[in-house]
PDB file of C-alpha atoms in Angstrom:
ATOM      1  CA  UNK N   1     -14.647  -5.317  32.058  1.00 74.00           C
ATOM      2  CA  UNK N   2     -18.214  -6.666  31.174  1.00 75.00           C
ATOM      3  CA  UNK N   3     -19.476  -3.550  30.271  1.00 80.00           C
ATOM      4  CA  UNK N   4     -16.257  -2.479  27.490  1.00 81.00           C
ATOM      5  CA  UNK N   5     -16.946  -6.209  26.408  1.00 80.00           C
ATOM      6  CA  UNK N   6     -20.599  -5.501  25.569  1.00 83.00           C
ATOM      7  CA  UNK N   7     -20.207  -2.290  24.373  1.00 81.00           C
ATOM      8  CA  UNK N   8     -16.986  -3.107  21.964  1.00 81.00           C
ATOM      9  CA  UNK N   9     -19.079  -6.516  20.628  1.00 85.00           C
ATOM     10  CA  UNK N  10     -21.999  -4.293  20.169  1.00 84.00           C
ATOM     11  CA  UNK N  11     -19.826  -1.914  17.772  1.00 84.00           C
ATOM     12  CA  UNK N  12     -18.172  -5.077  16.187  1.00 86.00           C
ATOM     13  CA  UNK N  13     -21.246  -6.404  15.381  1.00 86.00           C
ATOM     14  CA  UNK N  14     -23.197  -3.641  13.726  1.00 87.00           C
ATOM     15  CA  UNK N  15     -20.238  -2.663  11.935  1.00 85.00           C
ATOM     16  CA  UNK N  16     -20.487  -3.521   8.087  1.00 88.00           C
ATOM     17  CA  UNK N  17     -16.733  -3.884   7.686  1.00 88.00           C
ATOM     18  CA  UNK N  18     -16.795  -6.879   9.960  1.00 90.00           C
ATOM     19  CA  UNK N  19     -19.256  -8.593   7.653  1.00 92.00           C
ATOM     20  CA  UNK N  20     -17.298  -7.530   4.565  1.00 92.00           C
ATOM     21  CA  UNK N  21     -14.432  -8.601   6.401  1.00 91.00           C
ATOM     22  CA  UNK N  22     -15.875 -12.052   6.656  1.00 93.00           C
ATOM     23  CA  UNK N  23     -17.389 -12.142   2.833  1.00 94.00           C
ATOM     24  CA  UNK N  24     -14.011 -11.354   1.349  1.00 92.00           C
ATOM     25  CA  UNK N  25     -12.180 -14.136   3.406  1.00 92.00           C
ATOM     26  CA  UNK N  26     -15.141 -16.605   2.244  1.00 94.00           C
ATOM     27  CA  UNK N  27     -14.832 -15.504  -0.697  1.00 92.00           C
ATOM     28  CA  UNK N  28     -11.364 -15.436  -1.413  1.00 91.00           C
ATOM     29  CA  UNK N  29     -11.107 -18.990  -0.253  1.00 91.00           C
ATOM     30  CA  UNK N  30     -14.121 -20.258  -2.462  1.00 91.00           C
ATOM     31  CA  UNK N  31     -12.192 -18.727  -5.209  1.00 91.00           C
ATOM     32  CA  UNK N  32      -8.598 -20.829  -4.494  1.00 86.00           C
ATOM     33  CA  UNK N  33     -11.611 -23.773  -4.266  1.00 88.00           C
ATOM     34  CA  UNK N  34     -13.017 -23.323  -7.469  1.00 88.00           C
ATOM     35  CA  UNK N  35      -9.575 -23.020  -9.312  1.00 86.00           C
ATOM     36  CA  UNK N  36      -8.606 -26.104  -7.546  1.00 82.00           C
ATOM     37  CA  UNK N  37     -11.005 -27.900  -8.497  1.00 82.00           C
ATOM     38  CA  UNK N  38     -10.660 -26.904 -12.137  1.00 81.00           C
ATOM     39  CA  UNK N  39      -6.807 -28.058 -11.866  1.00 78.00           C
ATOM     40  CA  UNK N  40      -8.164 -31.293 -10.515  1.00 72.00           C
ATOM     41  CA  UNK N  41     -10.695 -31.607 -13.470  1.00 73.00           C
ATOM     42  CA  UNK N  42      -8.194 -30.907 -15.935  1.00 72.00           C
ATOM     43  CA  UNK N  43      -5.496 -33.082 -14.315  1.00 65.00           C
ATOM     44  CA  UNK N  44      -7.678 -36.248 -14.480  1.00 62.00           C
ATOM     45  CA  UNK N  45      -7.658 -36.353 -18.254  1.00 55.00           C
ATOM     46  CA  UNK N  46      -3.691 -36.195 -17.823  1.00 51.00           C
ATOM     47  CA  UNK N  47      -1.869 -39.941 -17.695  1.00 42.00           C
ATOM     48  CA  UNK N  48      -0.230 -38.722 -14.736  1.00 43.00           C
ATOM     49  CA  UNK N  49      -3.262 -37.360 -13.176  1.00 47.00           C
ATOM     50  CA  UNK N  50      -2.490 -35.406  -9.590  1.00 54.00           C
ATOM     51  CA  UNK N  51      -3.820 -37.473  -6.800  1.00 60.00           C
ATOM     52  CA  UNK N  52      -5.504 -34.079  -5.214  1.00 70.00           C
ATOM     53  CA  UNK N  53      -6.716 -34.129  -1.763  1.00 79.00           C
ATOM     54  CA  UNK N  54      -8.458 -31.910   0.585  1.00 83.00           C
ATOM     55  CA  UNK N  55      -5.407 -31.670   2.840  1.00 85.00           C
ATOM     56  CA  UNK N  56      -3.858 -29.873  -0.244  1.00 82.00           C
ATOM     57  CA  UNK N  57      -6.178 -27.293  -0.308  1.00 84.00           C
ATOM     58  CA  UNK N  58      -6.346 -26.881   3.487  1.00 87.00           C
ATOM     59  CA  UNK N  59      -2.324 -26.589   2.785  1.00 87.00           C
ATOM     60  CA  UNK N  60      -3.262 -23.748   0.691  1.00 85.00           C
ATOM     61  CA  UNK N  61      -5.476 -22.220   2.849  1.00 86.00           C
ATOM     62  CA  UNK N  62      -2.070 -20.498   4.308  1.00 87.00           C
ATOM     63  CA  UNK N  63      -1.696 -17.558   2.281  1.00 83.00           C
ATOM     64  CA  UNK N  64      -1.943 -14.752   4.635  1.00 84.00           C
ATOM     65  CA  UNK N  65      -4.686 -13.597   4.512  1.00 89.00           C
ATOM     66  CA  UNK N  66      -5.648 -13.947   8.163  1.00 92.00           C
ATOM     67  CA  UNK N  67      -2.706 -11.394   8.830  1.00 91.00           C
ATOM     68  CA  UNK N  68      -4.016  -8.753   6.298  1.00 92.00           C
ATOM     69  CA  UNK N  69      -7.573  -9.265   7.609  1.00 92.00           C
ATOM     70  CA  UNK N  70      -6.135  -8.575  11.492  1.00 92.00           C
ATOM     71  CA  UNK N  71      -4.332  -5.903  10.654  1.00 92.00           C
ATOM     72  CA  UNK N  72      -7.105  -4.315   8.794  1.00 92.00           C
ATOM     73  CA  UNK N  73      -9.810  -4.935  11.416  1.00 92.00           C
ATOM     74  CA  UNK N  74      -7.372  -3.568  14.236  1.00 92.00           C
ATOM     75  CA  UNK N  75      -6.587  -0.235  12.681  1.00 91.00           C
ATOM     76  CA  UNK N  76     -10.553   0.444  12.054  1.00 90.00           C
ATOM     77  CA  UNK N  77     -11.863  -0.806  15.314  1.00 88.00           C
ATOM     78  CA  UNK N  78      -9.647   0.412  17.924  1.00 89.00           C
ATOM     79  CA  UNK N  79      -8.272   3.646  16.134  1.00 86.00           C
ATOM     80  CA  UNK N  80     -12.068   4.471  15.008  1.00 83.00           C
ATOM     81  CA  UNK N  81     -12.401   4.266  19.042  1.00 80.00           C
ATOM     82  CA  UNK N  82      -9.970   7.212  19.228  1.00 80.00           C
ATOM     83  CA  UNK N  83     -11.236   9.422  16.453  1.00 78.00           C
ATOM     84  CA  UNK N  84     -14.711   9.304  17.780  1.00 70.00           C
ATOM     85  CA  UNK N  85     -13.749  10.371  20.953  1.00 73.00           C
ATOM     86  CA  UNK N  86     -14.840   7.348  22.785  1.00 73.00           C
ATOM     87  CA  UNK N  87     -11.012   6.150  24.291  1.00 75.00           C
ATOM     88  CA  UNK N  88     -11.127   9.431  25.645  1.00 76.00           C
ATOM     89  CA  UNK N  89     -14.204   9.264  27.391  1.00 75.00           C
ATOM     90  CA  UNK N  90     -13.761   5.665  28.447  1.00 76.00           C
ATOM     91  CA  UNK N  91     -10.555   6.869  30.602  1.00 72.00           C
ATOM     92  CA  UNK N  92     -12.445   9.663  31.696  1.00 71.00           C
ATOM     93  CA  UNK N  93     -15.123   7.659  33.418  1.00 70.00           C
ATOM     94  CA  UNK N  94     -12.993   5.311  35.369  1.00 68.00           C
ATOM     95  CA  UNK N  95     -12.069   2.234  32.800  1.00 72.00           C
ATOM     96  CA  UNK N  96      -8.582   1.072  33.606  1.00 80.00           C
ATOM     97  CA  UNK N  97      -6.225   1.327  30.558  1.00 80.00           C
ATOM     98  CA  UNK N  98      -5.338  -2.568  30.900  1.00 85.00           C
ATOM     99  CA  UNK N  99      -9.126  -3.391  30.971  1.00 87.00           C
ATOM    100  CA  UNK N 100      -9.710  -1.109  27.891  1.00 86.00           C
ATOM    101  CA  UNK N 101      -6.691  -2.965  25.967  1.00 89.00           C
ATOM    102  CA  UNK N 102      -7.824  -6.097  26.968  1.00 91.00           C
ATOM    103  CA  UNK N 103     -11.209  -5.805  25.673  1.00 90.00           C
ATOM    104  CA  UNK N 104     -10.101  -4.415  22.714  1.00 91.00           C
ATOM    105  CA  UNK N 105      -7.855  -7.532  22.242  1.00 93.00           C
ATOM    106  CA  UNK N 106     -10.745 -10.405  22.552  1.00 94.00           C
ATOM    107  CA  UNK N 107     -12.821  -8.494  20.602  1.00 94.00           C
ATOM    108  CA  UNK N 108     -10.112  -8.634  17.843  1.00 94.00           C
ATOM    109  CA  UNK N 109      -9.285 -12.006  18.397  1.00 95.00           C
ATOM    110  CA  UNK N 110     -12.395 -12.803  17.860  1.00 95.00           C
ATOM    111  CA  UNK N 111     -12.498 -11.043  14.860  1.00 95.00           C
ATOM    112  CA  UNK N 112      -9.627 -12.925  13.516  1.00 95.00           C
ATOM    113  CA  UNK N 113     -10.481 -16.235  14.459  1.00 96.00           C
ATOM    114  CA  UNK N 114     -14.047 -15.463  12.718  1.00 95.00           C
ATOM    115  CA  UNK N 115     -11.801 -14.916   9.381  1.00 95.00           C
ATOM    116  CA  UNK N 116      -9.667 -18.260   9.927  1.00 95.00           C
ATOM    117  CA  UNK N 117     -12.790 -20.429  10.715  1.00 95.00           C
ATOM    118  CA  UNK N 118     -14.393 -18.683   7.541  1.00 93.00           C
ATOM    119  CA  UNK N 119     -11.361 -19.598   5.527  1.00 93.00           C
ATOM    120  CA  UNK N 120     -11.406 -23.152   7.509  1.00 93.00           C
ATOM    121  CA  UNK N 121     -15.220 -23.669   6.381  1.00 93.00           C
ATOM    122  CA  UNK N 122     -14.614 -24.004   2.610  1.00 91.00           C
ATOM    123  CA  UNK N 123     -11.255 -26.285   3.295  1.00 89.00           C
ATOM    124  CA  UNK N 124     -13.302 -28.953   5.477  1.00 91.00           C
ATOM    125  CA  UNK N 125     -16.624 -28.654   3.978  1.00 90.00           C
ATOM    126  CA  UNK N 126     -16.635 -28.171   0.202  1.00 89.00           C
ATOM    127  CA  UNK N 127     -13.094 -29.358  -0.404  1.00 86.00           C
ATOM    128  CA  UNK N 128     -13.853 -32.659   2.102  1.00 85.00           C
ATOM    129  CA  UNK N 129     -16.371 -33.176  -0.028  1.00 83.00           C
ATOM    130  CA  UNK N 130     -15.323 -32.468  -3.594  1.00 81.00           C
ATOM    131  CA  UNK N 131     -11.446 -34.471  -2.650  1.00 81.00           C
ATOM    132  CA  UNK N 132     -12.151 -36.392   0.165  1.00 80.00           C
ATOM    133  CA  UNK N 133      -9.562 -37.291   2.726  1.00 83.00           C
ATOM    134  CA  UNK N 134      -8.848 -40.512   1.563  1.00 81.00           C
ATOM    135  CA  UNK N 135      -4.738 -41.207   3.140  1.00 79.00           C
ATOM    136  CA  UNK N 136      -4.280 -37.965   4.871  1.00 81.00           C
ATOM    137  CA  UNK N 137      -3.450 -38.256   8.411  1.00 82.00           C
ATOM    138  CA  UNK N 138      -6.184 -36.800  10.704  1.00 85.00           C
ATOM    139  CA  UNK N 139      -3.867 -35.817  13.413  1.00 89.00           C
ATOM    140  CA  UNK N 140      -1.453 -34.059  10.813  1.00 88.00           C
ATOM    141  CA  UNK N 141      -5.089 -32.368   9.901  1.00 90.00           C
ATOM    142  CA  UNK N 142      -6.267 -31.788  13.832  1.00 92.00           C
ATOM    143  CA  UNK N 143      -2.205 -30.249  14.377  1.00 91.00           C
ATOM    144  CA  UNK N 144      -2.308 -27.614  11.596  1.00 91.00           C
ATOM    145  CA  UNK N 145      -5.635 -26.527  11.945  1.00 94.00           C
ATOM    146  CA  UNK N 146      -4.514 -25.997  15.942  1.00 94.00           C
ATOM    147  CA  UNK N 147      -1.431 -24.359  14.882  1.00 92.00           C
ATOM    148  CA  UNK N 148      -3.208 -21.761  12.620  1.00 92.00           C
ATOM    149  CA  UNK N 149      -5.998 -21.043  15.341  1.00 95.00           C
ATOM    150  CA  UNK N 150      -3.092 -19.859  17.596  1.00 95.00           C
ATOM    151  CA  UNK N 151      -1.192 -17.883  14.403  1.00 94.00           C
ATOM    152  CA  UNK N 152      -4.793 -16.432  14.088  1.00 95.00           C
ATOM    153  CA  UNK N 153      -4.790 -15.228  17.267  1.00 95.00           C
ATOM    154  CA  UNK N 154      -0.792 -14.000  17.438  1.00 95.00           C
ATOM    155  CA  UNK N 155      -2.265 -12.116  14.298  1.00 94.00           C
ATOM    156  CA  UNK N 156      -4.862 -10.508  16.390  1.00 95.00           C
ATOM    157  CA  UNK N 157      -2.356  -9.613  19.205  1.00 95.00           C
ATOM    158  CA  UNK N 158       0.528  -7.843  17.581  1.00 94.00           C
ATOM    159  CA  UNK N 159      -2.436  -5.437  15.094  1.00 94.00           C
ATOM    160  CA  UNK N 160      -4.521  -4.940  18.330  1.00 93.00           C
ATOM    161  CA  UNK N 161      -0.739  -3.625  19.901  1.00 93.00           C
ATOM    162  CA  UNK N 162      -0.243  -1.129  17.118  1.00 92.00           C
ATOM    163  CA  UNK N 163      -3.003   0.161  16.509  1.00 90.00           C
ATOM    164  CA  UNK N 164      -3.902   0.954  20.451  1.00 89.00           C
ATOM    165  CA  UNK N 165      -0.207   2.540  20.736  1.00 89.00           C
ATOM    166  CA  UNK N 166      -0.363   4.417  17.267  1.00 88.00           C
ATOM    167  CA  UNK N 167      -3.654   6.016  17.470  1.00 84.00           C
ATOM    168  CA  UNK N 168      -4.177   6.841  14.321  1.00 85.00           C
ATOM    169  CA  UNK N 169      -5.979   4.869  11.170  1.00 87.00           C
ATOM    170  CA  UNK N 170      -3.404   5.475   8.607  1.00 86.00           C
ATOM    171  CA  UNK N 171      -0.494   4.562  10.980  1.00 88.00           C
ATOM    172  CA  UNK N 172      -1.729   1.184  11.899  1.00 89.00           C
ATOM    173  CA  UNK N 173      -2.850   0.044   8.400  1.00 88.00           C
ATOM    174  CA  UNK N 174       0.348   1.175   6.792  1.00 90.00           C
ATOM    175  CA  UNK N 175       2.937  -0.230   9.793  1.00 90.00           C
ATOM    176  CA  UNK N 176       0.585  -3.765   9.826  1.00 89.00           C
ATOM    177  CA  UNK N 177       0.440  -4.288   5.819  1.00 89.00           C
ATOM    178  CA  UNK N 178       3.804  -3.292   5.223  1.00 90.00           C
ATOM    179  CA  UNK N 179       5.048  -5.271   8.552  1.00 88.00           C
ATOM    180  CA  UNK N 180       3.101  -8.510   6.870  1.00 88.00           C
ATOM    181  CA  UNK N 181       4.731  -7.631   3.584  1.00 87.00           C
ATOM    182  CA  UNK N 182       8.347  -7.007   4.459  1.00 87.00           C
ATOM    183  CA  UNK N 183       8.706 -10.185   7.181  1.00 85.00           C
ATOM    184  CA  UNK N 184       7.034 -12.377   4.085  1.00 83.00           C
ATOM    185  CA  UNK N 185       9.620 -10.986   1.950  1.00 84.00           C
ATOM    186  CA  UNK N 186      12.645 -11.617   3.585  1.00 81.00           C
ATOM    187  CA  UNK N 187      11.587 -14.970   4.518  1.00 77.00           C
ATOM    188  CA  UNK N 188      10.955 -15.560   1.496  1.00 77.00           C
ATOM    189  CA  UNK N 189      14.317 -14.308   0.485  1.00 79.00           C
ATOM    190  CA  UNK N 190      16.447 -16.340   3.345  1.00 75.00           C
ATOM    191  CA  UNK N 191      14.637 -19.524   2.086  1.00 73.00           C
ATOM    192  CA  UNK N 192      15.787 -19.061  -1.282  1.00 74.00           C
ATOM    193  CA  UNK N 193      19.185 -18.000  -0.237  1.00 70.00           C
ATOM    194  CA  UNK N 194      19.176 -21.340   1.893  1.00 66.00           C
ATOM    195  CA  UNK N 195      18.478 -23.605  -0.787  1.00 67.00           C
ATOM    196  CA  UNK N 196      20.900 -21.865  -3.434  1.00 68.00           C
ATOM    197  CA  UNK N 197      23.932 -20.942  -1.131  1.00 65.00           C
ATOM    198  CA  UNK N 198      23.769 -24.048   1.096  1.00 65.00           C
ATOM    199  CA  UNK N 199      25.423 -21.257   3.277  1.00 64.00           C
ATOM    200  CA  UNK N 200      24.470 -22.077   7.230  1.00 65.00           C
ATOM    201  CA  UNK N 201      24.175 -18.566   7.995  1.00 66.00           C
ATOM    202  CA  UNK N 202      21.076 -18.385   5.382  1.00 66.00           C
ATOM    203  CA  UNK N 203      19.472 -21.519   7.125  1.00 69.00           C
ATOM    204  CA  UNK N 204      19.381 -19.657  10.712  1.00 77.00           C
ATOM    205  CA  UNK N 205      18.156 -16.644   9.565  1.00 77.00           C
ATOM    206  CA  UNK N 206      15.258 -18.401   7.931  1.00 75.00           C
ATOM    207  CA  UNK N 207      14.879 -20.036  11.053  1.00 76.00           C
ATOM    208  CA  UNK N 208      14.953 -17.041  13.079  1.00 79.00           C
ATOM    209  CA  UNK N 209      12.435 -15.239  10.801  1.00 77.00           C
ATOM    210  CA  UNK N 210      10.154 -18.438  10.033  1.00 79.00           C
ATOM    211  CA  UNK N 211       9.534 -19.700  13.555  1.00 84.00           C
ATOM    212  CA  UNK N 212       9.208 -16.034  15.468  1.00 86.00           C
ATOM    213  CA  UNK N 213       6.741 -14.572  13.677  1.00 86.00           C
ATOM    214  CA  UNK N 214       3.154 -15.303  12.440  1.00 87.00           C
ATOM    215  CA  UNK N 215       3.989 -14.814   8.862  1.00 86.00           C
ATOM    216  CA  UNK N 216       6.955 -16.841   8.595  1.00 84.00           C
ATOM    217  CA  UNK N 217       4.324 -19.749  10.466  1.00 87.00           C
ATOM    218  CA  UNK N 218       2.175 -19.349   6.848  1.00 84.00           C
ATOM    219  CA  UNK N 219       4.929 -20.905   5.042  1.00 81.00           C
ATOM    220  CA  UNK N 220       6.093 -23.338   8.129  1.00 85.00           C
ATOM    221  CA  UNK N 221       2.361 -24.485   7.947  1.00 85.00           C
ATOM    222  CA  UNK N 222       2.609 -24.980   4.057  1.00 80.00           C
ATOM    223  CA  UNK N 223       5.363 -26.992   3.897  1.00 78.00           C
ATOM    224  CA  UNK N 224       5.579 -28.684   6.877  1.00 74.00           C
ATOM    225  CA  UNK N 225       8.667 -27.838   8.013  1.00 70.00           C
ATOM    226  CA  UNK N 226       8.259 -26.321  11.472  1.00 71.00           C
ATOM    227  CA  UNK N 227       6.820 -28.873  14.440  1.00 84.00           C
ATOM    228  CA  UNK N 228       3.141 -27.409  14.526  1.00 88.00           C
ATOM    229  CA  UNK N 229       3.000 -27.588  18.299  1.00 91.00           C
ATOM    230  CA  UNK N 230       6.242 -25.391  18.410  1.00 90.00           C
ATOM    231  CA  UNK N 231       4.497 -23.194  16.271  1.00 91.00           C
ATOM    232  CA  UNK N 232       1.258 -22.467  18.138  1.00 92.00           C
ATOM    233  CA  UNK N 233       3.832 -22.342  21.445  1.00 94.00           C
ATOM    234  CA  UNK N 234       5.002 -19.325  20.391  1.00 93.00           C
ATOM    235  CA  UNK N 235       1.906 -18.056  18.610  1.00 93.00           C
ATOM    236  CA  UNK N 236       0.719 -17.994  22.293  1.00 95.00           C
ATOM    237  CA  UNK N 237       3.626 -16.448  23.535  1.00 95.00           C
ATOM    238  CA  UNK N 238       2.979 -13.332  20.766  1.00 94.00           C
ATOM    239  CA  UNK N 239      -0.471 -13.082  22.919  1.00 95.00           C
ATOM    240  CA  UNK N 240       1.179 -13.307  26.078  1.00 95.00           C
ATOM    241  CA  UNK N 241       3.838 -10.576  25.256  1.00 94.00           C
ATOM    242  CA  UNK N 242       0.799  -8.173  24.188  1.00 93.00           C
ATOM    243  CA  UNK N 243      -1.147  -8.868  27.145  1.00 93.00           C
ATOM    244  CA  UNK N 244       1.866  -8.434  29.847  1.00 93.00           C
ATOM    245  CA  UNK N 245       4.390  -5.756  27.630  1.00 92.00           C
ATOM    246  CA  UNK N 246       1.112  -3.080  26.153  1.00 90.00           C
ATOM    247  CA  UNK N 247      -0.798  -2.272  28.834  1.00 87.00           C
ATOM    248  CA  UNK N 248       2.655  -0.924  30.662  1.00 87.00           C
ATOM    249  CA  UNK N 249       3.231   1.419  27.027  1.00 85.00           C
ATOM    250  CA  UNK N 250      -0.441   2.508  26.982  1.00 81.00           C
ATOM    251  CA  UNK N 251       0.206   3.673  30.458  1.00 81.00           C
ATOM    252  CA  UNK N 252       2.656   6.224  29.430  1.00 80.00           C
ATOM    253  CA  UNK N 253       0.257   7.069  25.875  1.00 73.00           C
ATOM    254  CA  UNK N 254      -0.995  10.704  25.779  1.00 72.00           C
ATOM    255  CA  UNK N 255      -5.043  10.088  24.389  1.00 72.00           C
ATOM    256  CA  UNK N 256      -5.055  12.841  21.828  1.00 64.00           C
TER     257      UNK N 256
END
């Protein structure tokens, strides 16, 4: 297990798209900064001037991205392991299947978390300092930070799953952007149906699809409408599922 650890880090980290990875998440959050800010600038020569924090922008911070980023960084690392022959060989010389996936999975983790923390360091250190955190309550702060740590990490769990069971490159990127895409969309679409029908039906279907996934957690987290220790409950129980249900499929996987 040491050894795939090494070996996987040692690809992770003198792969470019890992540091691109990590740029585009930086910078993607620096740019949500900056056009905060502006709004804030703007709003103070307003009578009724927002009273902008950086809880807001942490709040904002919740977009997604994390999920695109895992499912990207998935598809190239552990399908790129199968195209250059090196899955193969790994089996060949001995490495259990549930080691390999294992490794696999903390290196992706680790990945995602990387993207989240990257994400994290423009909400706590340039929006802390250009808001402040004047009235916000540090343990609301402390519980959705936790709760998107663990929805980083569910991320990294169900791309890692694919992409180790589907082999190929194009496969896992299409089946993990379109899987973000289409749970964000009907969520999106029960929550509106909630509010406009007032239909119960509506309400537990957004429920359903809200709470049980990672990308129904993004808008949870946003609003504050799910119990954030719920949330990272079954953000850990995504991992769990991976690490129990895959290596039993990847058993039965032909390693073309």
């Amino acid at each position: 297990m040491k050894q795939l650890l090494r070996a996987d880090f040692y690809r992770l980290l003198r792969s470019k798209f890992f540091y691109i990875l990590l740029a585009v998440a930086f910078g993607l959050s620096l740019i949500s900064f900056l056009l905060y800010l502006a709004i804030a600038r703007l709003a103070e020569e307003d009578l009724f001037a927002l009273l902008l924090t950086a809880e807001d922008l942490q709040i904002l911070s919740f977009d997604g991205t994390v999920g695109y980023c895992a499912a990207i960084a998935a598809a190239i690392f552990i399908c790129g392991d199968y195209s250059g022959g090196g899955m193969r060989n790994k089996i060949v010389a001995g490495c259990g299947r549930r080691k390999i996936f294992y490794s696999k999975l903390i290196v992706c983790s680790v990945v995602s978390v990387a993207v989240y923390l990257a994400m994290q360091v423009v909400v706590f250190a340039f929006g802390g300092a250009a808001f402040g955190w004047q009235g916000v309550s540090g343990y609301d702060v402390a519980c959705r930070f936790v709760a998107g740590l663990f929805m980083s990490l569910a991320y990294a769990a169900i791309f890692a799953s694919f992409a180790l069971l589907l082999q190929k490159l194009s496969s896992a990127l299409v089946l993990g952007v379109v899987c973000i895409f289409a749970v964000t969309l009907v969520t999106s679409l029960l929550a509106v149906a909630e509010q406009s029908l007032d239909m119960a039906a509506f309400e537990w279907l957004y429920k359903i699809f809200a709470h049980l996934t990672p990308m129904g957690h993004n808008s949870l987290i946003q609003t504050g409408a799910g119990n954030f220790w719920a949330l990272s409950a079954i953000s850990a129980a995504w991992v769990v599922l991976a690490v129990v249900a895959v290596p039993i499929c990847f058993k039965r996987c032909d390693i073309r």
